[in-house]
Amino acid sequence: MSTNPLSVVLAGGGTAGHISPLLAIAHALAEHDPDTRQVVVGTAAGMETRLVPAAGYQLETIDRVPMPRRPSIDLVKLPARLIRAVRQALGVLDRAEADVVVGVGGYVSTPLYLAAWRRKIPVVIHEANAQPGLANRLGARIATTVAVAFKGTGLPKAEVVGMPMRRSISTLDRATSRAAARAALGLNTTQPALIVTGGSSGAVSINRAVAAVVPLLAAEGIQLLHITGGGKGVTGADGRPLQAEGYRQIEYVDDMETVYAAADLLLARAGAATVCEVSAVGLPAVFVPLPHGNGEQRRNAADLITAGGALLVDDAALTADWLTGHVFPLLKNQAALDAMAAASARLGVRDADTQMARLVVAAGRGAQS
């Protein structure tokens, strides 16, 4: 078998939900063999244009090819767009002399999967969500290896490996990091801490429900850090940023490991990364799935809720009364929080990045032999 360094082309982008696991896989491949050659393929409009070069990897871009689910002008244009993007992807694979293609889904992945099939290059897929996206449902038909974060995705030949994530999260010890994390976020070390986030873009419905309970925090002896989302700061009746004893709001936190260490309880959407990360670090959570879409967030959280590591509340049911009736008592019940943390940690997977690297190397070496 050849011992030449592998050439790996990784496809995915658009959102952090695709880019974060992709970069975790890339880092694990570099750790396995620093001589591994890696090229990331994205589009010119996604977050990858900033995040991939910042992580030290070469980025190539191809055209974005949306996959319409109903008759539209985009459906008419799809064949020409797809042919052009596949040609661009073939150019990337040829320049990289790729041994293996790794895809995490999204608009950019389909052309890479088809180009790899044309060149007879093995494809390794990672699907982050419990309900697979269209690109990976198509790609799984030709993939050499299919890996998933959650069981029951329905993809053929799927191996459950968990969610590749940053080492700063997967190696987090919440207990030893707690004091420093709280200091960094402006929280005290004595009161129970609820941290609320609707994601980087925020969630207006969550923000509204949280704002309604802010006046009650001091009397309850609870502190609340509210990550509102960019441009979604919460204001009071006077039009100024909402202020109260025990309450702090910020728009965004770069390092979620700090949030996970500081919180006694997290209230958040049930994106695949969030569900997997809180389980990996053993953090009790309340999930509020997106009320629209294909229901994937509810499915993402299902196993963790069944195991007792998290609660679920529908977006429409998240009210001030629900928070005061369910979340506030939970925050003051340390035994219940400890039981949730233990249940969460039992499902957590911390080594998905290295598991993926193993699968990628096996597929690439098989192609070299």
CSV table of C-alpha atoms in Angstrom, one decimal:
chain,number,residue,atom,x,y,z
A,1,MET,CA,0.0,0.0,0.0
A,2,SER,CA,1.2,3.5,-0.9
A,3,THR,CA,2.5,5.7,1.9
A,4,ASN,CA,2.2,8.9,-0.1
A,5,PRO,CA,0.4,11.7,1.8
A,6,LEU,CA,-3.3,11.7,1.2
A,7,SER,CA,-4.9,14.4,-0.9
A,8,VAL,CA,-8.3,15.2,0.6
A,9,VAL,CA,-11.0,17.5,-0.8
A,10,LEU,CA,-13.6,18.6,1.7
A,11,ALA,CA,-17.0,20.0,0.5
A,12,GLY,CA,-19.4,22.0,2.6
A,13,GLY,CA,-20.3,25.5,3.5
A,14,GLY,CA,-22.9,28.2,3.8
A,15,THR,CA,-23.6,27.9,7.5
A,16,ALA,CA,-21.6,27.2,10.7
A,17,GLY,CA,-23.6,24.0,10.9
A,18,HIS,CA,-21.7,22.7,7.9
A,19,ILE,CA,-18.4,24.5,8.4
A,20,SER,CA,-17.7,23.6,12.0
A,21,PRO,CA,-17.8,19.8,11.6
A,22,LEU,CA,-15.9,20.1,8.3
A,23,LEU,CA,-13.1,22.0,10.0
A,24,ALA,CA,-13.0,19.6,13.0
A,25,ILE,CA,-12.5,16.7,10.5
A,26,ALA,CA,-9.8,18.7,8.7
A,27,HIS,CA,-8.0,19.3,12.0
A,28,ALA,CA,-8.2,15.6,13.0
A,29,LEU,CA,-6.8,14.6,9.6
A,30,ALA,CA,-3.9,17.1,10.0
A,31,GLU,CA,-3.3,15.7,13.5
A,32,HIS,CA,-3.3,12.1,12.1
A,33,ASP,CA,-0.7,13.0,9.4
A,34,PRO,CA,0.6,16.6,9.1
A,35,ASP,CA,1.6,15.9,5.5
A,36,THR,CA,-2.1,15.4,4.4
A,37,ARG,CA,-3.0,17.8,1.7
A,38,GLN,CA,-6.4,19.4,2.2
A,39,VAL,CA,-8.5,21.6,0.0
A,40,VAL,CA,-11.9,22.9,1.1
A,41,VAL,CA,-14.6,23.6,-1.4
A,42,GLY,CA,-17.4,26.1,-0.7
A,43,THR,CA,-19.2,29.0,-2.4
A,44,ALA,CA,-18.2,32.6,-2.7
A,45,ALA,CA,-21.2,33.8,-0.6
A,46,GLY,CA,-20.9,31.5,2.5
A,47,MET,CA,-19.3,31.9,5.9
A,48,GLU,CA,-16.5,29.6,4.6
A,49,THR,CA,-14.9,32.5,2.8
A,50,ARG,CA,-13.9,33.8,6.3
A,51,LEU,CA,-13.7,30.8,8.5
A,52,VAL,CA,-11.8,28.4,6.2
A,53,PRO,CA,-8.8,30.6,5.5
A,54,ALA,CA,-8.8,31.7,9.1
A,55,ALA,CA,-8.4,28.1,10.1
A,56,GLY,CA,-5.4,27.7,7.8
A,57,TYR,CA,-6.9,25.7,4.9
A,58,GLN,CA,-7.0,26.4,1.2
A,59,LEU,CA,-10.4,27.4,-0.1
A,60,GLU,CA,-11.7,26.9,-3.6
A,61,THR,CA,-15.2,28.1,-4.6
A,62,ILE,CA,-17.7,26.8,-7.1
A,63,ASP,CA,-21.1,28.0,-8.1
A,64,ARG,CA,-24.0,27.6,-5.6
A,65,VAL,CA,-26.6,25.2,-6.9
A,66,PRO,CA,-29.9,25.4,-5.0
A,67,MET,CA,-32.0,22.3,-5.2
A,68,PRO,CA,-35.7,23.4,-5.7
A,69,ARG,CA,-38.3,21.2,-4.1
A,70,ARG,CA,-41.2,22.5,-6.2
A,71,PRO,CA,-41.7,23.9,-9.7
A,72,SER,CA,-40.0,27.2,-10.2
A,73,ILE,CA,-37.6,29.1,-12.5
A,74,ASP,CA,-34.8,27.7,-10.4
A,75,LEU,CA,-35.9,24.2,-11.3
A,76,VAL,CA,-35.8,25.1,-15.0
A,77,LYS,CA,-32.2,26.5,-14.6
A,78,LEU,CA,-31.1,23.5,-12.5
A,79,PRO,CA,-29.6,21.3,-15.2
A,80,ALA,CA,-27.4,24.0,-16.7
A,81,ARG,CA,-26.3,25.2,-13.2
A,82,LEU,CA,-25.5,21.7,-12.1
A,83,ILE,CA,-23.5,20.9,-15.2
A,84,ARG,CA,-21.4,24.0,-14.8
A,85,ALA,CA,-20.8,23.4,-11.1
A,86,VAL,CA,-19.8,19.8,-11.7
A,87,ARG,CA,-17.3,21.0,-14.3
A,88,GLN,CA,-15.9,23.4,-11.7
A,89,ALA,CA,-15.7,20.6,-9.2
A,90,LEU,CA,-13.9,18.3,-11.6
A,91,GLY,CA,-11.3,21.1,-12.0
A,92,VAL,CA,-10.8,21.2,-8.2
A,93,LEU,CA,-10.4,17.4,-8.0
A,94,ASP,CA,-8.0,17.3,-10.8
A,95,ARG,CA,-5.8,20.2,-9.5
A,96,ALA,CA,-5.8,18.6,-6.1
A,97,GLU,CA,-5.1,15.1,-7.4
A,98,ALA,CA,-7.7,14.0,-4.9
A,99,ASP,CA,-7.6,10.6,-3.3
A,100,VAL,CA,-10.9,11.0,-1.4
A,101,VAL,CA,-13.8,13.5,-1.1
A,102,VAL,CA,-15.4,14.3,2.2
A,103,GLY,CA,-18.8,16.0,2.1
A,104,VAL,CA,-20.9,17.4,5.0
A,105,GLY,CA,-23.9,18.4,2.9
A,106,GLY,CA,-25.2,21.7,1.6
A,107,TYR,CA,-25.5,23.2,-1.8
A,108,VAL,CA,-21.8,22.8,-2.7
A,109,SER,CA,-21.7,19.1,-1.9
A,110,THR,CA,-23.8,17.7,-4.7
A,111,PRO,CA,-21.5,18.8,-7.6
A,112,LEU,CA,-18.5,17.4,-5.7
A,113,TYR,CA,-20.2,14.1,-5.1
A,114,LEU,CA,-21.1,13.8,-8.8
A,115,ALA,CA,-17.6,14.9,-9.9
A,116,ALA,CA,-16.0,12.3,-7.6
A,117,TRP,CA,-18.3,9.7,-9.0
A,118,ARG,CA,-17.1,10.7,-12.5
A,119,ARG,CA,-13.5,10.4,-11.5
A,120,LYS,CA,-14.1,7.2,-9.5
A,121,ILE,CA,-12.8,8.9,-6.3
A,122,PRO,CA,-14.2,7.5,-3.0
A,123,VAL,CA,-16.7,9.7,-1.2
A,124,VAL,CA,-17.0,9.9,2.6
A,125,ILE,CA,-20.2,11.6,3.9
A,126,HIS,CA,-21.0,13.0,7.3
A,127,GLU,CA,-24.6,13.9,8.0
A,128,ALA,CA,-25.1,16.1,11.0
A,129,ASN,CA,-28.9,16.1,11.3
A,130,ALA,CA,-31.3,13.3,12.4
A,131,GLN,CA,-33.2,14.1,9.2
A,132,PRO,CA,-30.7,14.2,6.3
A,133,GLY,CA,-30.6,17.0,3.8
A,134,LEU,CA,-31.1,16.5,0.1
A,135,ALA,CA,-27.4,16.6,-0.9
A,136,ASN,CA,-26.5,13.8,1.4
A,137,ARG,CA,-29.5,11.7,0.6
A,138,LEU,CA,-28.3,11.9,-3.0
A,139,GLY,CA,-24.6,11.5,-2.1
A,140,ALA,CA,-25.2,8.5,0.1
A,141,ARG,CA,-26.2,6.5,-3.0
A,142,ILE,CA,-22.7,6.7,-4.4
A,143,ALA,CA,-20.7,7.1,-1.2
A,144,THR,CA,-18.0,4.6,-0.1
A,145,THR,CA,-18.7,5.5,3.5
A,146,VAL,CA,-21.6,7.2,5.3
A,147,ALA,CA,-21.2,8.5,8.8
A,148,VAL,CA,-24.0,10.2,10.9
A,149,ALA,CA,-24.3,12.1,14.1
A,150,PHE,CA,-27.6,10.5,15.1
A,151,LYS,CA,-29.0,7.0,14.7
A,152,GLY,CA,-32.1,6.5,12.6
A,153,THR,CA,-31.3,8.8,9.7
A,154,GLY,CA,-32.4,6.3,7.1
A,155,LEU,CA,-29.2,6.7,5.1
A,156,PRO,CA,-27.8,3.4,3.7
A,157,LYS,CA,-24.7,1.8,5.3
A,158,ALA,CA,-24.7,4.6,8.0
A,159,GLU,CA,-22.2,4.4,10.8
A,160,VAL,CA,-23.0,6.5,13.9
A,161,VAL,CA,-19.9,8.5,14.9
A,162,GLY,CA,-21.4,11.6,16.5
A,163,MET,CA,-20.7,15.2,15.7
A,164,PRO,CA,-17.1,16.4,14.9
A,165,MET,CA,-16.6,19.4,17.1
A,166,ARG,CA,-13.8,21.8,18.2
A,167,ARG,CA,-11.4,20.3,20.7
A,168,SER,CA,-12.0,23.2,23.1
A,169,ILE,CA,-15.6,21.8,23.4
A,170,SER,CA,-15.0,18.1,23.2
A,171,THR,CA,-12.3,18.2,25.9
A,172,LEU,CA,-14.1,20.7,28.2
A,173,ASP,CA,-14.3,20.0,31.9
A,174,ARG,CA,-17.2,22.1,33.0
A,175,ALA,CA,-16.4,21.9,36.7
A,176,THR,CA,-12.8,23.1,36.5
A,177,SER,CA,-13.7,25.7,33.9
A,178,ARG,CA,-16.7,27.1,35.6
A,179,ALA,CA,-15.3,30.0,37.7
A,180,ALA,CA,-13.2,31.4,34.9
A,181,ALA,CA,-16.0,31.1,32.4
A,182,ARG,CA,-18.4,32.9,34.7
A,183,ALA,CA,-15.9,35.7,35.2
A,184,ALA,CA,-15.5,36.0,31.5
A,185,LEU,CA,-19.2,36.3,30.9
A,186,GLY,CA,-19.9,38.7,33.8
A,187,LEU,CA,-21.7,36.1,36.0
A,188,ASN,CA,-21.2,35.5,39.7
A,189,THR,CA,-20.2,32.1,41.1
A,190,THR,CA,-22.9,31.8,43.7
A,191,GLN,CA,-26.3,32.0,41.9
A,192,PRO,CA,-27.8,29.4,39.5
A,193,ALA,CA,-27.1,30.5,35.9
A,194,LEU,CA,-29.5,30.2,33.0
A,195,ILE,CA,-28.0,31.0,29.6
A,196,VAL,CA,-30.3,31.6,26.7
A,197,THR,CA,-29.4,31.7,23.0
A,198,GLY,CA,-31.4,31.6,19.8
A,199,GLY,CA,-28.2,31.1,17.7
A,200,SER,CA,-26.0,33.6,16.0
A,201,SER,CA,-29.0,35.2,14.2
A,202,GLY,CA,-31.2,35.2,17.4
A,203,ALA,CA,-34.8,34.1,17.9
A,204,VAL,CA,-37.4,36.8,18.4
A,205,SER,CA,-39.9,34.4,20.0
A,206,ILE,CA,-37.3,33.2,22.6
A,207,ASN,CA,-36.2,36.8,23.3
A,208,ARG,CA,-39.7,37.9,23.9
A,209,ALA,CA,-40.5,35.1,26.4
A,210,VAL,CA,-37.2,35.7,28.2
A,211,ALA,CA,-37.7,39.4,28.5
A,212,ALA,CA,-41.0,38.9,30.2
A,213,VAL,CA,-39.4,37.1,33.2
A,214,VAL,CA,-36.5,39.4,33.7
A,215,PRO,CA,-38.2,41.4,36.4
A,216,LEU,CA,-38.6,38.2,38.5
A,217,LEU,CA,-34.9,37.2,38.5
A,218,ALA,CA,-33.8,39.0,41.6
A,219,ALA,CA,-36.6,37.7,43.8
A,220,GLU,CA,-35.9,34.1,42.5
A,221,GLY,CA,-32.2,34.4,43.2
A,222,ILE,CA,-31.4,33.4,39.6
A,223,GLN,CA,-29.0,35.0,37.1
A,224,LEU,CA,-29.6,35.0,33.4
A,225,LEU,CA,-27.2,35.7,30.5
A,226,HIS,CA,-29.2,36.4,27.4
A,227,ILE,CA,-27.4,36.0,24.0
A,228,THR,CA,-29.9,37.8,21.9
A,229,GLY,CA,-28.4,37.4,18.4
A,230,GLY,CA,-26.8,40.0,16.1
A,231,GLY,CA,-29.0,43.1,15.9
A,232,LYS,CA,-31.7,41.7,18.2
A,233,GLY,CA,-30.9,43.4,21.5
A,234,VAL,CA,-33.9,43.5,23.9
A,235,THR,CA,-35.2,46.9,24.9
A,236,GLY,CA,-37.4,48.0,27.8
A,237,ALA,CA,-40.4,50.3,27.7
A,238,ASP,CA,-38.1,53.3,27.6
A,239,GLY,CA,-36.5,52.0,24.4
A,240,ARG,CA,-33.2,51.4,26.1
A,241,PRO,CA,-31.5,48.1,26.4
A,242,LEU,CA,-33.3,46.0,29.0
A,243,GLN,CA,-31.6,46.0,32.4
A,244,ALA,CA,-32.4,44.4,35.7
A,245,GLU,CA,-30.6,42.8,38.7
A,246,GLY,CA,-29.4,39.3,37.7
A,247,TYR,CA,-29.8,40.0,34.0
A,248,ARG,CA,-27.2,40.6,31.3
A,249,GLN,CA,-27.6,40.6,27.6
A,250,ILE,CA,-25.0,40.4,24.8
A,251,GLU,CA,-25.6,39.8,21.1
A,252,TYR,CA,-23.1,37.1,20.4
A,253,VAL,CA,-20.5,34.8,22.0
A,254,ASP,CA,-17.7,33.5,19.9
A,255,ASP,CA,-16.5,30.7,22.2
A,256,MET,CA,-19.5,28.5,23.1
A,257,GLU,CA,-17.3,26.4,25.4
A,258,THR,CA,-17.3,29.3,27.8
A,259,VAL,CA,-21.1,29.3,27.7
A,260,TYR,CA,-21.2,25.6,28.4
A,261,ALA,CA,-18.9,25.9,31.3
A,262,ALA,CA,-20.7,28.8,32.9
A,263,ALA,CA,-24.3,27.6,32.6
A,264,ASP,CA,-26.2,25.4,35.0
A,265,LEU,CA,-28.9,25.2,32.3
A,266,LEU,CA,-28.9,26.2,28.6
A,267,LEU,CA,-32.1,27.2,26.8
A,268,ALA,CA,-31.6,27.0,23.0
A,269,ARG,CA,-32.8,25.9,19.6
A,270,ALA,CA,-32.1,22.2,18.8
A,271,GLY,CA,-29.6,22.5,16.0
A,272,ALA,CA,-27.6,19.4,15.5
A,273,ALA,CA,-24.4,20.9,16.8
A,274,THR,CA,-26.0,22.3,19.9
A,275,VAL,CA,-27.6,19.0,20.8
A,276,CYS,CA,-24.4,17.1,20.3
A,277,GLU,CA,-22.2,19.6,22.1
A,278,VAL,CA,-24.3,19.9,25.2
A,279,SER,CA,-24.4,16.1,25.4
A,280,ALA,CA,-20.6,15.9,24.9
A,281,VAL,CA,-20.0,18.2,27.8
A,282,GLY,CA,-22.9,17.0,30.0
A,283,LEU,CA,-24.9,20.2,30.2
A,284,PRO,CA,-28.6,20.1,31.0
A,285,ALA,CA,-30.7,21.9,28.4
A,286,VAL,CA,-34.1,23.1,27.4
A,287,PHE,CA,-34.6,22.8,23.7
A,288,VAL,CA,-37.1,25.0,21.7
A,289,PRO,CA,-37.1,23.5,18.2
A,290,LEU,CA,-37.6,25.8,15.2
A,291,PRO,CA,-41.4,26.0,14.5
A,292,HIS,CA,-40.9,25.8,10.8
A,293,GLY,CA,-38.9,23.6,8.4
A,294,ASN,CA,-39.0,19.8,8.2
A,295,GLY,CA,-39.0,19.1,11.9
A,296,GLU,CA,-35.4,18.1,12.0
A,297,GLN,CA,-34.6,20.0,15.2
A,298,ARG,CA,-37.3,18.0,17.1
A,299,ARG,CA,-35.7,14.8,15.8
A,300,ASN,CA,-32.2,16.0,16.7
A,301,ALA,CA,-33.2,16.3,20.3
A,302,ALA,CA,-35.4,13.2,20.6
A,303,ASP,CA,-32.9,10.8,22.1
A,304,LEU,CA,-31.5,13.2,24.6
A,305,ILE,CA,-34.9,14.1,25.8
A,306,THR,CA,-35.9,10.5,26.1
A,307,ALA,CA,-32.7,9.8,28.1
A,308,GLY,CA,-33.6,12.6,30.5
A,309,GLY,CA,-30.8,14.9,29.6
A,310,ALA,CA,-33.0,17.7,28.3
A,311,LEU,CA,-36.5,19.1,28.2
A,312,LEU,CA,-38.4,20.2,25.1
A,313,VAL,CA,-40.9,22.9,24.7
A,314,ASP,CA,-42.7,24.0,21.5
A,315,ASP,CA,-41.9,27.5,20.3
A,316,ALA,CA,-45.5,28.6,20.8
A,317,ALA,CA,-45.6,27.2,24.3
A,318,LEU,CA,-42.5,29.1,25.5
A,319,THR,CA,-44.0,31.8,27.6
A,320,ALA,CA,-43.2,33.6,30.8
A,321,ASP,CA,-45.6,31.2,32.7
A,322,TRP,CA,-43.8,28.2,31.3
A,323,LEU,CA,-40.4,29.5,32.2
A,324,THR,CA,-41.5,30.4,35.8
A,325,GLY,CA,-43.3,27.1,36.2
A,326,HIS,CA,-40.6,24.8,34.7
A,327,VAL,CA,-37.2,26.4,34.3
A,328,PHE,CA,-37.0,28.4,37.5
A,329,PRO,CA,-37.8,25.5,39.8
A,330,LEU,CA,-35.3,23.3,37.9
A,331,LEU,CA,-32.5,25.8,38.3
A,332,LYS,CA,-33.0,25.7,42.1
A,333,ASN,CA,-33.0,21.9,42.2
A,334,GLN,CA,-29.4,20.8,42.1
A,335,ALA,CA,-30.2,17.1,42.3
A,336,ALA,CA,-32.4,17.3,39.2
A,337,LEU,CA,-29.7,19.2,37.3
A,338,ASP,CA,-27.1,16.7,38.3
A,339,ALA,CA,-29.3,13.8,37.1
A,340,MET,CA,-29.9,15.6,33.8
A,341,ALA,CA,-26.1,16.3,33.4
A,342,ALA,CA,-25.3,12.6,34.0
A,343,ALA,CA,-28.0,11.4,31.5
A,344,SER,CA,-26.7,13.9,28.9
A,345,ALA,CA,-23.1,12.8,29.3
A,346,ARG,CA,-23.9,9.2,28.9
A,347,LEU,CA,-25.1,9.9,25.4
A,348,GLY,CA,-22.2,12.3,24.6
A,349,VAL,CA,-19.6,11.5,22.0
A,350,ARG,CA,-16.3,13.4,22.2
A,351,ASP,CA,-14.2,11.8,19.6
A,352,ALA,CA,-16.3,12.0,16.4
A,353,ASP,CA,-13.5,14.1,14.7
A,354,THR,CA,-11.0,11.3,15.1
A,355,GLN,CA,-13.5,8.7,14.1
A,356,MET,CA,-14.2,10.6,10.9
A,357,ALA,CA,-10.4,11.0,10.2
A,358,ARG,CA,-10.1,7.2,10.5
A,359,LEU,CA,-12.9,6.6,8.0
A,360,VAL,CA,-11.4,9.2,5.6
A,361,VAL,CA,-7.9,7.7,5.8
A,362,ALA,CA,-9.3,4.2,5.2
A,363,ALA,CA,-11.2,5.3,2.1
A,364,GLY,CA,-8.3,7.3,0.7
A,365,ARG,CA,-5.7,4.6,1.3
A,366,GLY,CA,-8.0,2.1,-0.3
A,367,ALA,CA,-8.1,4.2,-3.4
A,368,GLN,CA,-4.3,4.6,-3.4
A,369,SER,CA,-3.7,0.8,-3.2
